[in-house]
PDB file of C-alpha atoms in Angstrom:
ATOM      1  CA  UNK A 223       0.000   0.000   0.000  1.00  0.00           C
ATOM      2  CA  UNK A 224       1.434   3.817  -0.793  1.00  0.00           C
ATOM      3  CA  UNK A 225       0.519   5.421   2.205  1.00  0.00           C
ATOM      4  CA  UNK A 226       2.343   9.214   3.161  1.00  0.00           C
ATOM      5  CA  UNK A 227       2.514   9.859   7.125  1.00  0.00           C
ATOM      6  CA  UNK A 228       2.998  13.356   8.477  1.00  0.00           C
ATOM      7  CA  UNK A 229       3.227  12.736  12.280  1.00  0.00           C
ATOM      8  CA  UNK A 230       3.002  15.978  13.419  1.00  0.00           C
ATOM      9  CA  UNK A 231       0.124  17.299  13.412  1.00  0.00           C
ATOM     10  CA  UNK A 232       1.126  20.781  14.864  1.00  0.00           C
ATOM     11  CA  UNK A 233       4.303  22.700  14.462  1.00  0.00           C
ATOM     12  CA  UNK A 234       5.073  26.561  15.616  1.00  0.00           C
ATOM     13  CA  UNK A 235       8.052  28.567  14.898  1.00  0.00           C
ATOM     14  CA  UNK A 236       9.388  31.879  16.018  1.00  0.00           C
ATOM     15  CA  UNK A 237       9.313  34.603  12.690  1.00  0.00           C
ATOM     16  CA  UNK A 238      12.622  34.424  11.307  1.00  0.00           C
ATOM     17  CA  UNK A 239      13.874  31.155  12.640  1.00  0.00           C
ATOM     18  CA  UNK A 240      13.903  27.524  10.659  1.00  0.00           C
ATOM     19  CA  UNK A 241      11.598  24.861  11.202  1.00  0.00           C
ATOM     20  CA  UNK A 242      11.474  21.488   9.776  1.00  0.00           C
ATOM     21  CA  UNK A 243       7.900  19.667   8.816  1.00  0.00           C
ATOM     22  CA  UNK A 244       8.543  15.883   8.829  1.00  0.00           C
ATOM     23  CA  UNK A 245       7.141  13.156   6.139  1.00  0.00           C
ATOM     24  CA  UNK A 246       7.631   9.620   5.700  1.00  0.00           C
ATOM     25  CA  UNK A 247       6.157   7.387   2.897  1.00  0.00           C
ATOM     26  CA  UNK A 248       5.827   3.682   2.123  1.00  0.00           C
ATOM     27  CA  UNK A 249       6.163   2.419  -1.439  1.00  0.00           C
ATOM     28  CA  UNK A 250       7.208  -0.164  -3.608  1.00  0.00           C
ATOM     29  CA  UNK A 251       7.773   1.857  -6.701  1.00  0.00           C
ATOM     30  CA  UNK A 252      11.098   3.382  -7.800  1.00  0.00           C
ATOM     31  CA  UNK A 253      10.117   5.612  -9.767  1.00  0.00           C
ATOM     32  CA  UNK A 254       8.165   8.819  -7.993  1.00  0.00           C
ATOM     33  CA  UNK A 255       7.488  11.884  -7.537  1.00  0.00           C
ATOM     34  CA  UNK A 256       7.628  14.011  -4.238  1.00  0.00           C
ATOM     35  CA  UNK A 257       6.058  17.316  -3.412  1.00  0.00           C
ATOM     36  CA  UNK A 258       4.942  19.537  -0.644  1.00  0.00           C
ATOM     37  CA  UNK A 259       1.730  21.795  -0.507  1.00  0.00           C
ATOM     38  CA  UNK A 260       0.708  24.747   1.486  1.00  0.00           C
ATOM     39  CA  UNK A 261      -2.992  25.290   2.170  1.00  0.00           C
ATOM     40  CA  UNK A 262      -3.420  28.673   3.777  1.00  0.00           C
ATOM     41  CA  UNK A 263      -6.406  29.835   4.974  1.00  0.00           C
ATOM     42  CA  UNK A 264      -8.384  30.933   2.008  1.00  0.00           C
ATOM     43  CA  UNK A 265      -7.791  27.297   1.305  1.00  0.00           C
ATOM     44  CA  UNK A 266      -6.679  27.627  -1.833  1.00  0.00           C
ATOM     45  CA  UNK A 267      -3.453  24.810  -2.247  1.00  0.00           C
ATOM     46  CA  UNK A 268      -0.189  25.605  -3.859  1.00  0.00           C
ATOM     47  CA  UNK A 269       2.910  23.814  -4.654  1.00  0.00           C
ATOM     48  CA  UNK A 270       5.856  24.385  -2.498  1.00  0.00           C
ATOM     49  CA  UNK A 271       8.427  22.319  -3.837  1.00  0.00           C
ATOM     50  CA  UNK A 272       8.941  18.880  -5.672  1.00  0.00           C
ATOM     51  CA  UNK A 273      11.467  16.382  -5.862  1.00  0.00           C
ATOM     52  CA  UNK A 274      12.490  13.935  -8.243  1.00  0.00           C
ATOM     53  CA  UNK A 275      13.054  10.367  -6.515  1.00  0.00           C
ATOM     54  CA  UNK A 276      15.910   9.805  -8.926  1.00  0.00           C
ATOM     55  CA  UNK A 277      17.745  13.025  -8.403  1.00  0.00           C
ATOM     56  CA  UNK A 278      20.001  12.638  -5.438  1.00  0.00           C
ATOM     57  CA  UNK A 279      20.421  16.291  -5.041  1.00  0.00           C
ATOM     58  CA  UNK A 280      17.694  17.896  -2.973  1.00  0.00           C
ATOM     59  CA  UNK A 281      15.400  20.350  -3.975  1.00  0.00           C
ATOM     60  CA  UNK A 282      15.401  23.840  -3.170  1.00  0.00           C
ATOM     61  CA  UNK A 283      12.985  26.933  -3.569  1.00  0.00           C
ATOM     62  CA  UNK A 284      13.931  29.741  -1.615  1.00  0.00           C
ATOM     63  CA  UNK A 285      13.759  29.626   1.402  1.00  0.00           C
ATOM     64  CA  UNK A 286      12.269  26.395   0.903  1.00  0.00           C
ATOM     65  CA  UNK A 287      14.202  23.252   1.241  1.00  0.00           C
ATOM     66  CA  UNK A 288      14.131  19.363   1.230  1.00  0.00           C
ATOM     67  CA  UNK A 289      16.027  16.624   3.409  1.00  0.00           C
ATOM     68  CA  UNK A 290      15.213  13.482   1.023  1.00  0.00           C
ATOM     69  CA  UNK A 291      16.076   9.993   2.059  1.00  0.00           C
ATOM     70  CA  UNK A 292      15.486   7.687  -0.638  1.00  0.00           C
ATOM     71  CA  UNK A 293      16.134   4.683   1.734  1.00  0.00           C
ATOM     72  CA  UNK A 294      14.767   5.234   4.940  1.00  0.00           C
ATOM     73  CA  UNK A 295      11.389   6.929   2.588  1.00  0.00           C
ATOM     74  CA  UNK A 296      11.719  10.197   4.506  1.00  0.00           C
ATOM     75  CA  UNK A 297      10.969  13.817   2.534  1.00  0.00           C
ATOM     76  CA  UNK A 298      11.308  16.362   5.382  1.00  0.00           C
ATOM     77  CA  UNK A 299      10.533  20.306   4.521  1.00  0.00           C
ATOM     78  CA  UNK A 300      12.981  22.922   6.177  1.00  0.00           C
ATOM     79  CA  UNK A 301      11.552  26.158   6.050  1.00  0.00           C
ATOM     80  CA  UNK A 302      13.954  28.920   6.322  1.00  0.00           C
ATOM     81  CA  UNK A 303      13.497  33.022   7.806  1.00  0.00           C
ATOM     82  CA  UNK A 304       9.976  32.035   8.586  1.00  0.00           C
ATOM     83  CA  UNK A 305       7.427  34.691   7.589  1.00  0.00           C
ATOM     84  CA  UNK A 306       3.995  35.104   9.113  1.00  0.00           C
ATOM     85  CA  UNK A 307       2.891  34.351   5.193  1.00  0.00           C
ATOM     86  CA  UNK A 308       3.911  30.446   5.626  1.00  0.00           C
ATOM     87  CA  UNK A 309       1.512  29.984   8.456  1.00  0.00           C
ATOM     88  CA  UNK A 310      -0.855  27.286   6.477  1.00  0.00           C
ATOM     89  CA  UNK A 311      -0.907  23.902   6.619  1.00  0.00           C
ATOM     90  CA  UNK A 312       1.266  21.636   4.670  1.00  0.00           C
ATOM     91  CA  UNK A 313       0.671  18.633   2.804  1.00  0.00           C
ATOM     92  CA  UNK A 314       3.457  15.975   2.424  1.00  0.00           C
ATOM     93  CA  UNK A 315       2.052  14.138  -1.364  1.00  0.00           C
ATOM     94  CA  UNK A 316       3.470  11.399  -3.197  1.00  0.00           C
ATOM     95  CA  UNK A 317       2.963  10.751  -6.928  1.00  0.00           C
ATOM     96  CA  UNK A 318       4.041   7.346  -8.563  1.00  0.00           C
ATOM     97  CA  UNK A 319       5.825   8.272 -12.192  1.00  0.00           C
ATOM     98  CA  UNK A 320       3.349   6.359 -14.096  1.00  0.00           C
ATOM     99  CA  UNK A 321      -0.158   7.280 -12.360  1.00  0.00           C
ATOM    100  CA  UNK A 322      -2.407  10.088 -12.043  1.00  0.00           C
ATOM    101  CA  UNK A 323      -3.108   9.577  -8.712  1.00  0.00           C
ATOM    102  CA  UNK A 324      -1.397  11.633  -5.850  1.00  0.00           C
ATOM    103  CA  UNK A 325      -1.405  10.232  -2.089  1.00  0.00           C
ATOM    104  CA  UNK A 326      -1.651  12.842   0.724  1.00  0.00           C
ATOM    105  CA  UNK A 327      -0.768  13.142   4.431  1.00  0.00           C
ATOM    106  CA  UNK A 328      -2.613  14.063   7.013  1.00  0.00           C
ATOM    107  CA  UNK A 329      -1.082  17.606   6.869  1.00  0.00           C
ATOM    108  CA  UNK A 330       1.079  19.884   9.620  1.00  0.00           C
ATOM    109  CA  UNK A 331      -0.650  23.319  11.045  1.00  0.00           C
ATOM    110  CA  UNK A 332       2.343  25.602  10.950  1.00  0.00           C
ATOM    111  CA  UNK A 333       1.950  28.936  13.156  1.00  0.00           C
ATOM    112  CA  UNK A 334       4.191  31.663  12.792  1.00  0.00           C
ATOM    113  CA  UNK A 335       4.743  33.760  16.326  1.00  0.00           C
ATOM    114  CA  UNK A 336       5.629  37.326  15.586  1.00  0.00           C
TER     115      UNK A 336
ATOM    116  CA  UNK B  59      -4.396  32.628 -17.348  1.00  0.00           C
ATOM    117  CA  UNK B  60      -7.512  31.831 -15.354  1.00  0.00           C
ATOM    118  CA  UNK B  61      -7.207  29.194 -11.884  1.00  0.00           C
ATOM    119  CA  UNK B  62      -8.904  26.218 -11.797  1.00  0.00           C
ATOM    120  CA  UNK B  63     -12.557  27.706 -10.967  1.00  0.00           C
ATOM    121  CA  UNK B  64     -15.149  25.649  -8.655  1.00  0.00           C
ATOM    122  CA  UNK B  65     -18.932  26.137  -8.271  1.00  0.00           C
ATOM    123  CA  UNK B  66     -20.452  26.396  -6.018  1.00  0.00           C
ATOM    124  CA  UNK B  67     -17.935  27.331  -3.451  1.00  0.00           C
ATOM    125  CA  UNK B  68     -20.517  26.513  -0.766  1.00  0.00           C
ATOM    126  CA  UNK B  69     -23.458  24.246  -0.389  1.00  0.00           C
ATOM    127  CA  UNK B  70     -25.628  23.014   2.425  1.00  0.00           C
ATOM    128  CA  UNK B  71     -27.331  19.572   1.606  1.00  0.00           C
ATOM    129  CA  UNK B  72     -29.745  17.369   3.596  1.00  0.00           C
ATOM    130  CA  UNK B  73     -29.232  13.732   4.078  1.00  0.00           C
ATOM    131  CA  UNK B  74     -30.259  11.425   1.146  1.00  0.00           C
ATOM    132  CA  UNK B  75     -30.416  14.067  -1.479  1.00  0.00           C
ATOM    133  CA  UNK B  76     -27.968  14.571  -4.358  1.00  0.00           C
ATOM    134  CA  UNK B  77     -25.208  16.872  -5.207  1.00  0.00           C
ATOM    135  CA  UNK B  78     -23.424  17.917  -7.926  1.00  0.00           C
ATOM    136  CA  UNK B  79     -20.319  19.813  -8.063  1.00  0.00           C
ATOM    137  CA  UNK B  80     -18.682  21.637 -10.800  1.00  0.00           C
ATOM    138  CA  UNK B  81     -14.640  21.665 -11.605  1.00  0.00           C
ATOM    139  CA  UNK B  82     -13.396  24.192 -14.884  1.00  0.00           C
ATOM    140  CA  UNK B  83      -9.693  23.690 -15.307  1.00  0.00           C
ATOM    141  CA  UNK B  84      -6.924  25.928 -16.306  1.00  0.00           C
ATOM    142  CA  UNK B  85      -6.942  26.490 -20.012  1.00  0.00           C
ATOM    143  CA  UNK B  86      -5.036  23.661 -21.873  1.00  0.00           C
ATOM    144  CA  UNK B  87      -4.920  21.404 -19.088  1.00  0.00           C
ATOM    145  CA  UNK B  88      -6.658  18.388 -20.202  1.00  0.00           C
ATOM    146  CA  UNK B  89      -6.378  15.985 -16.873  1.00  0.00           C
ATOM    147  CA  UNK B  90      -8.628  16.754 -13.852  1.00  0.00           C
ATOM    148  CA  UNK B  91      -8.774  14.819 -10.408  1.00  0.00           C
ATOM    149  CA  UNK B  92     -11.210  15.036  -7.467  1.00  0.00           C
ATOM    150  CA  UNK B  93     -10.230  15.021  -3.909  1.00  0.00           C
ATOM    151  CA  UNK B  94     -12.165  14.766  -0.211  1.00  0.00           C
ATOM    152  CA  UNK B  95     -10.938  16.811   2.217  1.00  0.00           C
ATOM    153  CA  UNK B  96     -11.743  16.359   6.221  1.00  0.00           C
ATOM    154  CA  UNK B  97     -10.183  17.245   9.452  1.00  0.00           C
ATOM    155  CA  UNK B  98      -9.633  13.384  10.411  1.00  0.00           C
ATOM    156  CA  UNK B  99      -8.681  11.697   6.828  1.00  0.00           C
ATOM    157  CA  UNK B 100      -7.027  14.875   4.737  1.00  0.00           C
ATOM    158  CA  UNK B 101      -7.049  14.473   1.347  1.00  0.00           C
ATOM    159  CA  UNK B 102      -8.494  11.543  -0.236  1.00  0.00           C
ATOM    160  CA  UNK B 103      -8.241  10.917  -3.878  1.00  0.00           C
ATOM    161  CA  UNK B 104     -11.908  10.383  -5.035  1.00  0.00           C
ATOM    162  CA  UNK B 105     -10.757  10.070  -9.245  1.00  0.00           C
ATOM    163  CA  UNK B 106      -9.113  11.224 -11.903  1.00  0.00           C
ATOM    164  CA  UNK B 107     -10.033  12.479 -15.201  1.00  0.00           C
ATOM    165  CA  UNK B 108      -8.638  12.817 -18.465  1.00  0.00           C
ATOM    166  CA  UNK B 109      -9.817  12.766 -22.492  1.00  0.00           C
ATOM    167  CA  UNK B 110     -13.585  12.430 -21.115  1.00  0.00           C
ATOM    168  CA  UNK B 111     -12.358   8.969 -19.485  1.00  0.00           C
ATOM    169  CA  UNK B 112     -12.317   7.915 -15.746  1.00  0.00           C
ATOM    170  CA  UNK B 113      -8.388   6.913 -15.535  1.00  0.00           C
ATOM    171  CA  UNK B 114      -8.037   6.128 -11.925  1.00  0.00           C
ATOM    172  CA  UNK B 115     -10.519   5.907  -9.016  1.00  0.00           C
ATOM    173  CA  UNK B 116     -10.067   5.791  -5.148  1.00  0.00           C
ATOM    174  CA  UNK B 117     -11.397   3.801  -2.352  1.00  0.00           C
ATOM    175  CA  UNK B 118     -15.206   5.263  -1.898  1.00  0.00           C
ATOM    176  CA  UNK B 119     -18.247   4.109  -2.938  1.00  0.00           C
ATOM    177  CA  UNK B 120     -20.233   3.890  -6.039  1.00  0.00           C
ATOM    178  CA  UNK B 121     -22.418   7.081  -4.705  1.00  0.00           C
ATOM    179  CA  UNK B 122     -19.597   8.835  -5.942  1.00  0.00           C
ATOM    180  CA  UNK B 123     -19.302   9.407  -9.441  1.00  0.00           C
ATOM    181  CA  UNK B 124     -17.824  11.696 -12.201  1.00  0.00           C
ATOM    182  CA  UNK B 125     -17.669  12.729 -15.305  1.00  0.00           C
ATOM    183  CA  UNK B 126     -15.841  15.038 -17.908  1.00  0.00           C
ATOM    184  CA  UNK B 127     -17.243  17.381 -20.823  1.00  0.00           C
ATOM    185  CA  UNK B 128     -15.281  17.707 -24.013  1.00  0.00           C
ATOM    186  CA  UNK B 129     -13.705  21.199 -22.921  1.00  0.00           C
ATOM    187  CA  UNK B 130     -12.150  19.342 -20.158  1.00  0.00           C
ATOM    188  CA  UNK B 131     -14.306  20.946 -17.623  1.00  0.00           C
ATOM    189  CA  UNK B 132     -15.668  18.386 -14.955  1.00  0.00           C
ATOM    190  CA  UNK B 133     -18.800  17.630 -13.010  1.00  0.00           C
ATOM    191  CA  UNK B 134     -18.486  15.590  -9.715  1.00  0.00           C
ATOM    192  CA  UNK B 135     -21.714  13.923  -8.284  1.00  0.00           C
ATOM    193  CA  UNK B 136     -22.386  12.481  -5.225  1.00  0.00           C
ATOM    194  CA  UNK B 137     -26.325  11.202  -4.453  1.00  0.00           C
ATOM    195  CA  UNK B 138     -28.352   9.648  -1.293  1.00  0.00           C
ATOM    196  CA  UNK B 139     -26.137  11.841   0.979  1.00  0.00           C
ATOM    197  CA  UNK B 140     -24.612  11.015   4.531  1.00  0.00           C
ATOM    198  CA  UNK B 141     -23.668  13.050   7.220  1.00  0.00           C
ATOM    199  CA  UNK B 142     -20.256  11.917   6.605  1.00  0.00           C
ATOM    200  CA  UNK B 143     -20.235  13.343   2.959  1.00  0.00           C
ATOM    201  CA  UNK B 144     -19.248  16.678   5.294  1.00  0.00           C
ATOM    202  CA  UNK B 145     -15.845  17.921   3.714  1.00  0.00           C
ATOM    203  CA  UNK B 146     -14.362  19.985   1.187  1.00  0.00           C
ATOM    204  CA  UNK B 147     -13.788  18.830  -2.455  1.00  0.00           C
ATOM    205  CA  UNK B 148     -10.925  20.262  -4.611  1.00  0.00           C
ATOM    206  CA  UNK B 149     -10.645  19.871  -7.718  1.00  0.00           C
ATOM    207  CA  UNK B 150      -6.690  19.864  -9.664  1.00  0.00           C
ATOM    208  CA  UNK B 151      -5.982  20.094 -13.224  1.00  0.00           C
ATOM    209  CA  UNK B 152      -2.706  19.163 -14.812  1.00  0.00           C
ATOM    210  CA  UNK B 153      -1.884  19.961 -18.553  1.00  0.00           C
ATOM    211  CA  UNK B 154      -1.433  16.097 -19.019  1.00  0.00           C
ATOM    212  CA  UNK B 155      -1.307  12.344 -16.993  1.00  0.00           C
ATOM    213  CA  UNK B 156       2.033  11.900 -16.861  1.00  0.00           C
ATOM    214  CA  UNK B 157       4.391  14.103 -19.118  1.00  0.00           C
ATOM    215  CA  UNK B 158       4.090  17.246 -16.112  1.00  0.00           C
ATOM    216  CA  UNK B 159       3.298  16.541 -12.660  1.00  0.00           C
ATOM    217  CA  UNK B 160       2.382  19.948 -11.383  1.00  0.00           C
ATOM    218  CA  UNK B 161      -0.855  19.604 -10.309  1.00  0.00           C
ATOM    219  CA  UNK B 162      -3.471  23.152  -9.641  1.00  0.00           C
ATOM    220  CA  UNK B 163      -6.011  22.902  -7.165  1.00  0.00           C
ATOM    221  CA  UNK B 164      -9.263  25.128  -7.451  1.00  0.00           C
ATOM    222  CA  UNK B 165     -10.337  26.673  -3.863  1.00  0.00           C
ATOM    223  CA  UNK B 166     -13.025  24.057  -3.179  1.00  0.00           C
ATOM    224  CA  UNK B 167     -16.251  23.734  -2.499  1.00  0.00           C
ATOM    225  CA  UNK B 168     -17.333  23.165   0.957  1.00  0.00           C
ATOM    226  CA  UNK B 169     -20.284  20.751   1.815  1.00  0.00           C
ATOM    227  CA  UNK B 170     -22.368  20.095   4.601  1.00  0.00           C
ATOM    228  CA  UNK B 171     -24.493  17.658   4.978  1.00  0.00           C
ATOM    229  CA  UNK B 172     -27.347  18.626   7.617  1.00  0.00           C
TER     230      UNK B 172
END
C-alpha cells in the first residue's frame, strides 16, 4: 500500500527562525514523484516544492528546502526566515511516475509567532 | 491565465439528497482529479479524469461518481447523501497524466451535509 505519514500534526516557529515539517512514505515503486503543498487559509493549495526520486540532489525553492532519504522513505521540509505568510498547513504528497493519482498526508498546522 | 474555478464554493445539503459539483480547469490542461478533504482523513483521492475517461478511481463508494465534458471541464456527483459526505472537495488540473506533474487545485467547495 502507498501510504504518506505526516506525524506531526502541529508545528510553531518563532518569525525568522527555521523549522522542519517531517514526512515519511511507504512504497514499492522506484520511480516517484515528491512534493509539498501549502494550504493557507483561504484554502486555496499551492505547490511548495517537488522532488524527483531519482535526483540525489535535494530540492530547493527559496527559502524552501528538502532533506530526502530515498532509503529510509523520509521527505522532510525545512523552512527557512519564517514569515507570518507560511503559516498554512502543509501537505506531504506522493505521486508514482506512471499514475495520475497523488497520495496525501494528514497535513502539519504551521503557526508563525511574531 | 484563469485558476482552476469551482462552483459552487458553498453548499448546504440534507441527508439522502444529491449533489453535484462543478470543476473548470486551467486552459489547456486536459487531466482533472477530485479530492475529499476532512479534518480526520485529509485528502483523499476520489478520481481522476482525463480525455472524457475515468483513468483512476479511489477507495469510496459507487455514490460517488464523475464525469468530464469535451472542454475538459468536470462535473463531480455524489447522491443519497450522509452526514459523513461533510468535507471539502478540490478539484486539480494538470496539462497532461504523466508528461508534467504539477498539479493546480481550485479553492473548493465546501459541503455540509445537515
Amino acid at each position: 500500500a502507498q501510504t504518506v505519514t505526516q506525524s506531526q500534526p502541529e508545528m510553531s516557529v518563532q518569525e525568522a527562525e527555521t523549522v522542519t515539517l517531517s514526512c515519511t512514505y511507504d512504497t514499492s515503486e522506484s520511480d516517484y514523484y515528491l512534493f509539498w503543498y501549502k494550504q493557507p487559509p483561504s484554502r486555496q493549495m499551492i505547490l511548495v516544492i517537488r522532488q524527483e526520486a531519482y535526483k540525489q540532489q535535494n530540492a530547493t525553492e527559496n527559502r524552501f528546502s528538502v532533506n530526502f532519504q530515498k532509503a529510509a522513505k523520509s521527505f522532510s521540509l525545512k523552512i527557512s526566515d519564517s514569515q507570518l505568510g507560511d503559516a498554512a498547513m502543509y501537505f506531504c504528497a506522493y505521486r508514482p511516475i506512471y499514475q495520475g493519482q497523488f497520495y496525501f498526508g494528514t497535513g502539519t498546522s504551521l503557526t508563525v509567532i511574531p | 491565465k484563469a485558476g482552476v474555478t469551482q462552483t459552487p464554493r458553498y453548499l448546504i445539503k440534507t441527508r439522502g439528497q444529491q449533489v453535484t459539483l462543478s470543476c473548470s480547469p486551467i486552459s489547456g490542461h486536459r487531466s482533472v482529479s477530485w479530492y475529499q478533504q476532512t479534518p480526520g482523513q485529509g485528502l483523499q483521492f476520489l478520481f481522476e479524469y482525463f480525455s472524457e475517461t475515468q483513468r483512476n478511481k479511489g477507495n469510496f463508494p459507487g455514490r460517488f461518481s464523475g464525469r468530464q465534458f469535451s472542454n475538459s471541464r468536470s462535473e463531480m456527483n455524489v447522491s443519497t447523501l450522509e452526514l459523513g459526505d461533510s468535507a471539502l472537495y478540490l478539484c486539480a488540473s494538470r496539462i497532461q497524466r504523466s508528461q508534467t506533474y504539477e498539479q493546480y487545485f481550485g479553492p473548493g467547495t465546501r459541503l455540509t451535509v445537515t
